[in-house]
Coordinates of N, CA and C and ligand atoms in Angstrom, one line a residue:
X163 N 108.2 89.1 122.6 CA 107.2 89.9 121.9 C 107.6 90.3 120.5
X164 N 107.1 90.6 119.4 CA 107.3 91.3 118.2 C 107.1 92.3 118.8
X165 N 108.5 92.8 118.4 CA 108.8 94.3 118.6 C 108.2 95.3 117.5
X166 N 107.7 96.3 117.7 CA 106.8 96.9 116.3 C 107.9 98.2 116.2
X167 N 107.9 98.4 115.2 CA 109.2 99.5 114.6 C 108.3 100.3 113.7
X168 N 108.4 101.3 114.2 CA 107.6 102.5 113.0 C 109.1 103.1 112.2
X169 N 109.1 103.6 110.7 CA 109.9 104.1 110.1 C 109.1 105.3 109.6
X170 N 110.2 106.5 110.0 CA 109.5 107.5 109.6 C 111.2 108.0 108.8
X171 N 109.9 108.8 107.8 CA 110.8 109.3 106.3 C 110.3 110.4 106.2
X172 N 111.2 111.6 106.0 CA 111.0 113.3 106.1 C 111.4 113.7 105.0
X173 N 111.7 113.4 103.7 CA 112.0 114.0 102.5 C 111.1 114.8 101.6
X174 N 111.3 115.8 101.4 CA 109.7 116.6 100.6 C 110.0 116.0 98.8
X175 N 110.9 115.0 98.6 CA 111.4 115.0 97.3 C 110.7 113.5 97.1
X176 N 110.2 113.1 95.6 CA 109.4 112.5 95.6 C 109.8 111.2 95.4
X177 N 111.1 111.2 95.0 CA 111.9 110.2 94.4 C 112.7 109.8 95.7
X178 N 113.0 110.3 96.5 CA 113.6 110.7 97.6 C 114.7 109.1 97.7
X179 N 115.9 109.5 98.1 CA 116.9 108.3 98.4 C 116.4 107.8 99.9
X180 N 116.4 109.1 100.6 CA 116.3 108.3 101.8 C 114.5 107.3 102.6
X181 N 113.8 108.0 101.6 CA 112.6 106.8 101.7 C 113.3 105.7 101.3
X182 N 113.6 105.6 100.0 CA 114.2 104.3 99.5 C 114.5 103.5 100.4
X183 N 115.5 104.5 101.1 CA 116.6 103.6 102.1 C 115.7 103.3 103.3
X184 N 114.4 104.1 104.0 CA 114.2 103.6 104.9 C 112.8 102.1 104.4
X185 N 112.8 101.8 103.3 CA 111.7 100.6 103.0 C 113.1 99.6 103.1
X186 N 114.2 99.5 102.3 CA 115.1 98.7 102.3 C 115.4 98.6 103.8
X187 N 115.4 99.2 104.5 CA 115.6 99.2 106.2 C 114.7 98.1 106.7
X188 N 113.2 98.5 106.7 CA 112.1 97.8 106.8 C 111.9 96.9 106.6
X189 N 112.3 96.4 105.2 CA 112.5 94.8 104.9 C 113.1 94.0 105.7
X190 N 114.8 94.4 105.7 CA 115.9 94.1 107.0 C 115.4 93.4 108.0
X191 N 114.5 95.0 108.5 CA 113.8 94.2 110.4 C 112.9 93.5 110.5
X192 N 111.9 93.5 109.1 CA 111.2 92.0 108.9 C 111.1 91.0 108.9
X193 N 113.0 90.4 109.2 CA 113.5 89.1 108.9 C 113.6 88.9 110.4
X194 N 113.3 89.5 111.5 CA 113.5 89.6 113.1 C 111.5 89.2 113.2
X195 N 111.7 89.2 114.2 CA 110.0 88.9 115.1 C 109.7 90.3 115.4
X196 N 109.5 90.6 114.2 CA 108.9 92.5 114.2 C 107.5 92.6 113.7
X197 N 106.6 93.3 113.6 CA 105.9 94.2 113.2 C 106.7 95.6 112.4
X198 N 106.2 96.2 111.2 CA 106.9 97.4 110.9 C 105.6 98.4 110.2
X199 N 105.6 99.2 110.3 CA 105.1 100.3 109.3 C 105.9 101.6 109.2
X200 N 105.4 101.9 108.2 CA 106.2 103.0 106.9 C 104.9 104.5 107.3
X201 N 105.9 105.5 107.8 CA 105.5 106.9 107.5 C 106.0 107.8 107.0
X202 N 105.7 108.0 105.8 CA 106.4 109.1 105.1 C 105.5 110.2 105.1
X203 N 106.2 111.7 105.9 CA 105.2 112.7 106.3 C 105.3 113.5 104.8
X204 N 105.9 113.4 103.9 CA 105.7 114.0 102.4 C 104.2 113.2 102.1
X205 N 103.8 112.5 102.3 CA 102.4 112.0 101.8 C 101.6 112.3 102.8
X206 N 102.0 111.9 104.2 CA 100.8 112.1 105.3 C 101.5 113.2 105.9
X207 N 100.4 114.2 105.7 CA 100.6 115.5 106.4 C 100.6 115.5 107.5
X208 N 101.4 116.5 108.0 CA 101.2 116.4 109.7 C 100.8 117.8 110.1
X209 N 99.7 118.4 110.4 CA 99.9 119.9 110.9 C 101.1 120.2 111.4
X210 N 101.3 121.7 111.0 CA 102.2 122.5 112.1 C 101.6 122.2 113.6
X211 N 102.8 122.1 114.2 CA 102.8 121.9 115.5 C 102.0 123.3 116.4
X212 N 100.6 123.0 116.9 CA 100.4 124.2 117.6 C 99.9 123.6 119.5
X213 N 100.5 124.4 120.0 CA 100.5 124.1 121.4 C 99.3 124.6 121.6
X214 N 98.2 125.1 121.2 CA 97.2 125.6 121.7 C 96.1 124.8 121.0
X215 N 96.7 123.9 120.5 CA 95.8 122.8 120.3 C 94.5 123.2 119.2
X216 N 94.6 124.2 118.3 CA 93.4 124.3 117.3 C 93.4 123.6 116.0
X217 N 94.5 123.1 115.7 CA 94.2 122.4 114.3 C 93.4 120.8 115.0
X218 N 93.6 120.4 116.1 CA 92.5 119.5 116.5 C 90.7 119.6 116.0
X219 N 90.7 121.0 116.0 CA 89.3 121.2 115.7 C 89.3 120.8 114.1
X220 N 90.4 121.1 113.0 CA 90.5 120.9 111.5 C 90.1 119.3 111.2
X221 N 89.1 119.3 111.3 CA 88.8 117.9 110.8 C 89.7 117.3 109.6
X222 N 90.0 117.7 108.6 CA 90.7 117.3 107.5 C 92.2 117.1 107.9
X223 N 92.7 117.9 109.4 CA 94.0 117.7 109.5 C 94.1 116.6 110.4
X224 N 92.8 116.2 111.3 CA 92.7 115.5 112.6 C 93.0 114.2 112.2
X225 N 92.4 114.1 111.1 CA 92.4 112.3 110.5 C 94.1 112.3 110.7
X226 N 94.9 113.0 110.2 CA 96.4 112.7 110.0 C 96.5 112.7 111.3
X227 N 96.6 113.7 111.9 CA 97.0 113.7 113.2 C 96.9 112.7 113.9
X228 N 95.6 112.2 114.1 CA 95.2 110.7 115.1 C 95.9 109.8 114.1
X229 N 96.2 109.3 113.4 CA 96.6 108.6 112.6 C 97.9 108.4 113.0
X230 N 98.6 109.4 112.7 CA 100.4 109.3 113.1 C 100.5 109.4 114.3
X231 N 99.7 109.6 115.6 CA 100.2 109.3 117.3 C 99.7 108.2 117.4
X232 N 98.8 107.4 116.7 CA 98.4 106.1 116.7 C 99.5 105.4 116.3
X233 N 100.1 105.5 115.4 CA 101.4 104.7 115.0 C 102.2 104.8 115.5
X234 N 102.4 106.6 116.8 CA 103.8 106.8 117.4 C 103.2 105.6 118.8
X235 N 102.4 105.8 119.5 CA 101.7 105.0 120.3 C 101.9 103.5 120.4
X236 N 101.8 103.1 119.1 CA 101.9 101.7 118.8 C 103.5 101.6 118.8
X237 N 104.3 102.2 118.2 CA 105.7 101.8 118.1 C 106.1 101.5 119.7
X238 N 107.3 100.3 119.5 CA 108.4 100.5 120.6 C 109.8 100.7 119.9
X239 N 110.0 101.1 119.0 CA 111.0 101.6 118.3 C 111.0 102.5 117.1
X240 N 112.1 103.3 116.4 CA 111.9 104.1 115.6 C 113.1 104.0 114.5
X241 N 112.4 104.0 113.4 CA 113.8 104.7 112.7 C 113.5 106.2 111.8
X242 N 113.9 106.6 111.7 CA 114.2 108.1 112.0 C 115.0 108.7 110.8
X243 N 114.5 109.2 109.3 CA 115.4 109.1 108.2 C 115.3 110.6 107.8
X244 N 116.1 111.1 107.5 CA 116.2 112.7 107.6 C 117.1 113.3 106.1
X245 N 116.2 113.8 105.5 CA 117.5 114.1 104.2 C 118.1 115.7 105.1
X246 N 119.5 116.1 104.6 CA 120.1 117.0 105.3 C 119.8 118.4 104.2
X247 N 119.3 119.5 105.4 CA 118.4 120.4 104.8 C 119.3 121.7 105.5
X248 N 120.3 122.5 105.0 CA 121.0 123.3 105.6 C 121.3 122.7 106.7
X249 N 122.4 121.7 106.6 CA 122.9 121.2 107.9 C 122.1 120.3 109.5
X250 N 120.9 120.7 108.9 CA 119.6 120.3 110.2 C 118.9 119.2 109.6
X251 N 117.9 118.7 110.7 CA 116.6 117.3 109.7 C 115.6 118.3 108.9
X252 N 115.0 118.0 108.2 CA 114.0 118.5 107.7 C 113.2 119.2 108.4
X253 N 112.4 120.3 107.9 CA 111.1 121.0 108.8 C 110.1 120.0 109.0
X254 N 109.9 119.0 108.4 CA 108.9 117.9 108.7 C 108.6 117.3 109.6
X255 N 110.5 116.9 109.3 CA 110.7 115.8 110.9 C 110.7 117.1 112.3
X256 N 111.0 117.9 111.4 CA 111.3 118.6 113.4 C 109.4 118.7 113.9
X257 N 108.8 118.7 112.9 CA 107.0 119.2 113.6 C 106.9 117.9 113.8
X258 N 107.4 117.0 113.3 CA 107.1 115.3 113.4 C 107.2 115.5 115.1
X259 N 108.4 115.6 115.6 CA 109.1 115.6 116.9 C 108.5 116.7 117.8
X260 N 108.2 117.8 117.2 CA 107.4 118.4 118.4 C 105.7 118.1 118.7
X261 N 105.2 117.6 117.9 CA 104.3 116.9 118.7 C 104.1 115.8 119.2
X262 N 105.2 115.2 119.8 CA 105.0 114.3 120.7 C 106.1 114.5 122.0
X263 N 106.4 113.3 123.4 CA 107.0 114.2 124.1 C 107.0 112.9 124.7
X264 N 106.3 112.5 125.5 CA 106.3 111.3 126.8 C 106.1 110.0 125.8
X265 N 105.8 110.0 124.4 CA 104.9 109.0 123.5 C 106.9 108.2 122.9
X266 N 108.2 109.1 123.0 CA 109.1 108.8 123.2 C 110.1 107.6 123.7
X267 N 109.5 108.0 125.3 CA 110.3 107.9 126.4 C 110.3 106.2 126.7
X268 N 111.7 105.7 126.9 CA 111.6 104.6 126.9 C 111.5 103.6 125.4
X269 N 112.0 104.2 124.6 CA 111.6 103.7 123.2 C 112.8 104.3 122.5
X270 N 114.1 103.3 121.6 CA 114.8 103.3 121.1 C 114.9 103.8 119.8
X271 N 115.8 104.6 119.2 CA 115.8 105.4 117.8 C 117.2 105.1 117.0
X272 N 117.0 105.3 115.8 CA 117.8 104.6 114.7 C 118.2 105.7 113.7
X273 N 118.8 106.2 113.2 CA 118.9 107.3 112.1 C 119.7 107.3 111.2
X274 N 119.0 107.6 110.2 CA 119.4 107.5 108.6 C 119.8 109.2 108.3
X275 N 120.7 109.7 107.5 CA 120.7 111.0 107.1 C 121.2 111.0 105.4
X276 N 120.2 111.8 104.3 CA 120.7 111.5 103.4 C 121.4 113.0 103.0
X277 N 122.6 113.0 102.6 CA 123.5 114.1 102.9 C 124.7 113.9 102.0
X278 N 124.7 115.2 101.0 CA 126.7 114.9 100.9 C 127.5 115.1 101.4
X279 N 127.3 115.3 102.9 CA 128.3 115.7 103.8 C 127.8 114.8 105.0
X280 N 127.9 113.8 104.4 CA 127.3 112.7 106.2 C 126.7 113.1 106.7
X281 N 126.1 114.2 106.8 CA 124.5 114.7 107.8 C 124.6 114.5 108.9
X282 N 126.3 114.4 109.7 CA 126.6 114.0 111.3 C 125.3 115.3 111.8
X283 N 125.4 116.2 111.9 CA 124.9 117.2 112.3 C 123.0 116.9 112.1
X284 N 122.7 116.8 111.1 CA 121.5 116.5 111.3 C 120.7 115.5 111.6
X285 N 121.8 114.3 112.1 CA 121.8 113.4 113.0 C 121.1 113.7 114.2
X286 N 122.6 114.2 114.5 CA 123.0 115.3 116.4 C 121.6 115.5 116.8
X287 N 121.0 116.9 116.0 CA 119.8 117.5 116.3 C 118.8 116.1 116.7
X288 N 118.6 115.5 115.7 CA 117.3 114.7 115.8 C 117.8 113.2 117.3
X289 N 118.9 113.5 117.4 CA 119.5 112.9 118.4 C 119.0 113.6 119.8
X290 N 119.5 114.7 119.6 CA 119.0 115.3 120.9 C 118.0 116.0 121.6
X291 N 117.1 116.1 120.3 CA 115.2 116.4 121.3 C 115.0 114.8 120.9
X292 N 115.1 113.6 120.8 CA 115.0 112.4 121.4 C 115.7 112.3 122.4
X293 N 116.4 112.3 123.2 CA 117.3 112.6 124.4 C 116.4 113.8 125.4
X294 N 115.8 114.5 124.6 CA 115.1 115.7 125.4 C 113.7 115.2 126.0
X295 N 113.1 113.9 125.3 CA 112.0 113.2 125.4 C 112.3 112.3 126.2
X296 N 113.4 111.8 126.6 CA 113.9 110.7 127.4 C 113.8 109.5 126.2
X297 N 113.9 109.8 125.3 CA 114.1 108.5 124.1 C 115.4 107.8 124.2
X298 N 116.2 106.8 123.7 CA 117.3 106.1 123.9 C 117.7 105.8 121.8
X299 N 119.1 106.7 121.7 CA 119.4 106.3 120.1 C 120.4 105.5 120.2
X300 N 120.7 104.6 119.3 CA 121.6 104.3 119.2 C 122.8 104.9 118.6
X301 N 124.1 104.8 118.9 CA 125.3 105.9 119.3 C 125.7 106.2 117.6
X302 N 125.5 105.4 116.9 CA 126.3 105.6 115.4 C 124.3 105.9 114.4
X303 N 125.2 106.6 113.4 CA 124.0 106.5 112.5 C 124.5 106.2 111.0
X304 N 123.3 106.0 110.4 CA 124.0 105.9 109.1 C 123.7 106.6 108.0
X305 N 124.9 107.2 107.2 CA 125.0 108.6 106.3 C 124.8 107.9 104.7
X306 N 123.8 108.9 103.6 CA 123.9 107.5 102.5 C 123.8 109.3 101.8
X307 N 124.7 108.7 100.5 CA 125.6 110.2 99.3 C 124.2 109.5 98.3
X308 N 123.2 110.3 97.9 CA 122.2 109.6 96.9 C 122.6 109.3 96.0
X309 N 123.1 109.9 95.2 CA 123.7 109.6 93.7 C 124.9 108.9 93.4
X310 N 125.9 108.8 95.0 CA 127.1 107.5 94.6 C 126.7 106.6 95.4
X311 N 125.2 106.5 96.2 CA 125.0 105.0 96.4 C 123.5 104.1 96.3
X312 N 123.2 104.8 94.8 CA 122.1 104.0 94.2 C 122.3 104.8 93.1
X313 N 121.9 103.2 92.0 CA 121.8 103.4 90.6 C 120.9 104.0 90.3
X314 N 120.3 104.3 88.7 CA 119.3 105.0 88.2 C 118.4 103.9 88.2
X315 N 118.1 102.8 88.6 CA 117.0 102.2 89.4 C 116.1 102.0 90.1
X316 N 117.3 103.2 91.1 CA 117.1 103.0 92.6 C 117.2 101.7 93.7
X317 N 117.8 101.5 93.0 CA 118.7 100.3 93.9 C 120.3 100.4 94.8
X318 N 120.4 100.1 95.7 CA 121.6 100.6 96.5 C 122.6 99.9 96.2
X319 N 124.1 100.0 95.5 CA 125.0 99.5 94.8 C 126.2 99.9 95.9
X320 N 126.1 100.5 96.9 CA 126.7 100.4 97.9 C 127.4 99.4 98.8
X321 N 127.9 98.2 98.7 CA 127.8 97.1 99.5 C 128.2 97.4 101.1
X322 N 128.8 98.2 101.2 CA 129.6 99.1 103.0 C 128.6 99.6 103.4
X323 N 127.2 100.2 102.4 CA 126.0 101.1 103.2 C 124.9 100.0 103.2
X324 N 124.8 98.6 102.4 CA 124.1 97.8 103.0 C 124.9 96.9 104.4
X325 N 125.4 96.8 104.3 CA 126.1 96.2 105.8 C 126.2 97.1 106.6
X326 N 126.2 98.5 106.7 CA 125.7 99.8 107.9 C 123.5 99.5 108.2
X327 N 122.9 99.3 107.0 CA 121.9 99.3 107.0 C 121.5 97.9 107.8
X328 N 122.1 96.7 107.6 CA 121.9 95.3 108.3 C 122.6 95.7 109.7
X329 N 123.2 96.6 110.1 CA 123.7 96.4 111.6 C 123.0 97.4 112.3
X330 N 122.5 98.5 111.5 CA 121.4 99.4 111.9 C 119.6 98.2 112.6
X331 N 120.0 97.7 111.6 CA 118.2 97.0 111.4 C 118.7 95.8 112.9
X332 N 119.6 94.8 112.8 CA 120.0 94.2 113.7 C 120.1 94.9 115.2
X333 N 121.3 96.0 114.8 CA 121.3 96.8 116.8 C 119.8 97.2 117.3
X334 N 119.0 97.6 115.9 CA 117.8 98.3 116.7 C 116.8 97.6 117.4
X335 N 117.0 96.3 117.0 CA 116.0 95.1 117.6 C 116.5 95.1 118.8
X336 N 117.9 94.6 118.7 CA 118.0 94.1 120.2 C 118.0 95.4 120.7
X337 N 118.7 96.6 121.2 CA 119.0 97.4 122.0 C 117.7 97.6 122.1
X338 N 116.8 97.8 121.2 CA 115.2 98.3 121.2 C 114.3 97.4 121.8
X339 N 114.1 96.2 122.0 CA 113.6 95.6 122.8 C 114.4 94.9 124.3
X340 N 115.3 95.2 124.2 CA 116.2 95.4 125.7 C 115.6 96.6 126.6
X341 N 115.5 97.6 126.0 CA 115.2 99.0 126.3 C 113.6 98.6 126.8
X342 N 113.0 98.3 125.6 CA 111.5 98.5 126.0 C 110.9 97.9 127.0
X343 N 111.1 96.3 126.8 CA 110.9 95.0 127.7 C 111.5 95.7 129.4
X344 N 112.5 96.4 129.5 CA 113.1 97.1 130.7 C 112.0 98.3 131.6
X345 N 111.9 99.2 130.2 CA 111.1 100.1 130.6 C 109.4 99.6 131.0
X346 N 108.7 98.9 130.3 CA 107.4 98.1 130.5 C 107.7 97.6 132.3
X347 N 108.3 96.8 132.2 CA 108.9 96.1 133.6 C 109.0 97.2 134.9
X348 N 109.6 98.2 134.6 CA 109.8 98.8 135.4 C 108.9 99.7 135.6
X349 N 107.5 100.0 134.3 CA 106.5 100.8 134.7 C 105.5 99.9 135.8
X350 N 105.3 98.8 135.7 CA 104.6 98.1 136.3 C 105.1 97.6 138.0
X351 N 106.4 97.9 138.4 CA 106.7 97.8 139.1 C 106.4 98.6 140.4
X352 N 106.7 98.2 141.5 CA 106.5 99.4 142.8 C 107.9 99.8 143.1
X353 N 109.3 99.6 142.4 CA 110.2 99.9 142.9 C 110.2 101.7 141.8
X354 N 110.0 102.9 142.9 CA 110.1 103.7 142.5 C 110.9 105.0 142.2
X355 N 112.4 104.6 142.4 CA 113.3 105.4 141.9 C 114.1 104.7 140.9
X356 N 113.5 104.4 139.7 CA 113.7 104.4 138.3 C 113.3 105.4 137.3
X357 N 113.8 105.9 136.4 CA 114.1 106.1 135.1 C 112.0 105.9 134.3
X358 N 111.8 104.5 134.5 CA 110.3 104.8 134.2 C 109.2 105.2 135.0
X359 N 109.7 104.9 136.3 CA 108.6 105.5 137.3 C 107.6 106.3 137.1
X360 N 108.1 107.6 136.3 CA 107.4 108.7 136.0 C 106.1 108.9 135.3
X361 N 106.4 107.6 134.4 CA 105.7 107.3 133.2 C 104.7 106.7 133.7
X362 N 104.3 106.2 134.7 CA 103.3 105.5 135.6 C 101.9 106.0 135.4
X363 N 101.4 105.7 134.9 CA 100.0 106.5 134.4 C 98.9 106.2 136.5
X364 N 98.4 106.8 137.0 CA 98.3 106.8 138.1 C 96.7 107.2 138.0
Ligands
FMN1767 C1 116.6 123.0 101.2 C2 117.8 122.0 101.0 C3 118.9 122.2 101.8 C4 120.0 121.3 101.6 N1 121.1 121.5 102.4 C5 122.1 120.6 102.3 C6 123.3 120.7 103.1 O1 123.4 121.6 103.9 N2 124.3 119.8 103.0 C7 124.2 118.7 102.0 O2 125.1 117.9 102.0 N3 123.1 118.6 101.2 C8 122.1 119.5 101.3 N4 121.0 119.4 100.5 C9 120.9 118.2 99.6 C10 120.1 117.0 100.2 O3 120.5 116.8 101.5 C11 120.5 115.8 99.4 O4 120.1 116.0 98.0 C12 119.8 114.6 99.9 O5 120.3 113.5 99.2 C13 118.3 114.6 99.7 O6 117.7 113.4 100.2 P1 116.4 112.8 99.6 O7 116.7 112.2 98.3 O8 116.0 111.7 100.6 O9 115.4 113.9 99.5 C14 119.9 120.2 100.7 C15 118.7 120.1 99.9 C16 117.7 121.0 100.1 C17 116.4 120.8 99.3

């Protein structure tokens, strides 16, 4: 199957390194039997996250809304690009992440942090409410310094952060369709003490 890979980009900056880096990502996985699309929540708004469900009624916010769970929906994989904002992912990505939950599970994640301090930490976080979703990341991420690893071009002159970015775009495929092709299988199955069982729409 083409594996479909959504790339989501959380930068409120408009030049932003780490969009950069997640289209240069995208290309990468296009050289695989993928499907890809590009969501950068700096263009497409996402409401604040409300549990009581009224910006549904916001027509002007709804278009985005159905829009971006249509593309979490559609994905079996993610990448996940976070500029580091006081040590955490962005307020974007985290409303990105709370509105969704089961739309996760069973579906593999990738993470980019653009940080001068490797953004381990705002990794972590976006690591672990995927983990809280029953999402699956892959164990390393990759940290990119904007200004010592792209020219005034904007081109990545990094050659160590394009070969983190080729084994990023590479691990995600396979682990990401190992994972998925597993979890699909296993929802359709009758053997029910697994991991997807749950997910069994009934
Ligand atoms: C509100 C805010 C908080 C930030 N906090 C940190 C931080 O804690 N550590 C750090 O290394 N950089 C921090 N930065 C810098 C950005 O992470 C850095 O410029 C990054 O490259 C931005 O990525 P972008 O080009 O994709 O927007 C902060 C920037 C902003 C706007």
């Amino acid at each position: 199957m083409a594996l479909k890979i959504l790339g989501v980009g959380s930068s409120m900056r408009r030049n932003s390194y780490g969009t950069k880096a997640l289209k240069f990502i995208l290309d990468m996985i296009k050289k695989y039997d993928t499907e890809t699309r590009l969501l950068n929540l700096r263009e497409t708004k996402l409401p604040l996250f409300d549990p009581d469900g009224s910006t549904e009624e916001d027509t002007s916010l709804s278009d985005e809304l159905r829009k971006i769970t249509d593309y979490v929906i559609w994905a079996d994989a993610f990448v996940l690009v976070s500029p580091d904002y006081h040590g955490s992912m962005s307020g974007v990505m985290k409303n990105f992440l709370d509105h969704y939950w089961e739309e996760f599970a069973g579906k593999t994640f990738g993470y980019v942090c653009t940080s001068h301090e490797k953004g381990l930490t705002a990794m972590d976080q976006m690591r672990t409410a995927i983990r809280q979703c029953y999402g699956w990341s892959l164990p390393y991420g990759v940290s990119i310094n904007g200004e010592l690893d792209f020219n005034t071009k904007g081109e990545i002159i990094n050659d160590l952060l394009v070969k983190r970015l080729d084994m990023l775009a590479h691990d995600l495929i396979t682990y990401g369709r190992l994972i998925r092709e597993q979890f699909l299988k296993d929802i359709s199955s009758n053997v029910l003490n697994t991991f997807a069982a749950r997910y069994k729409v009934s």
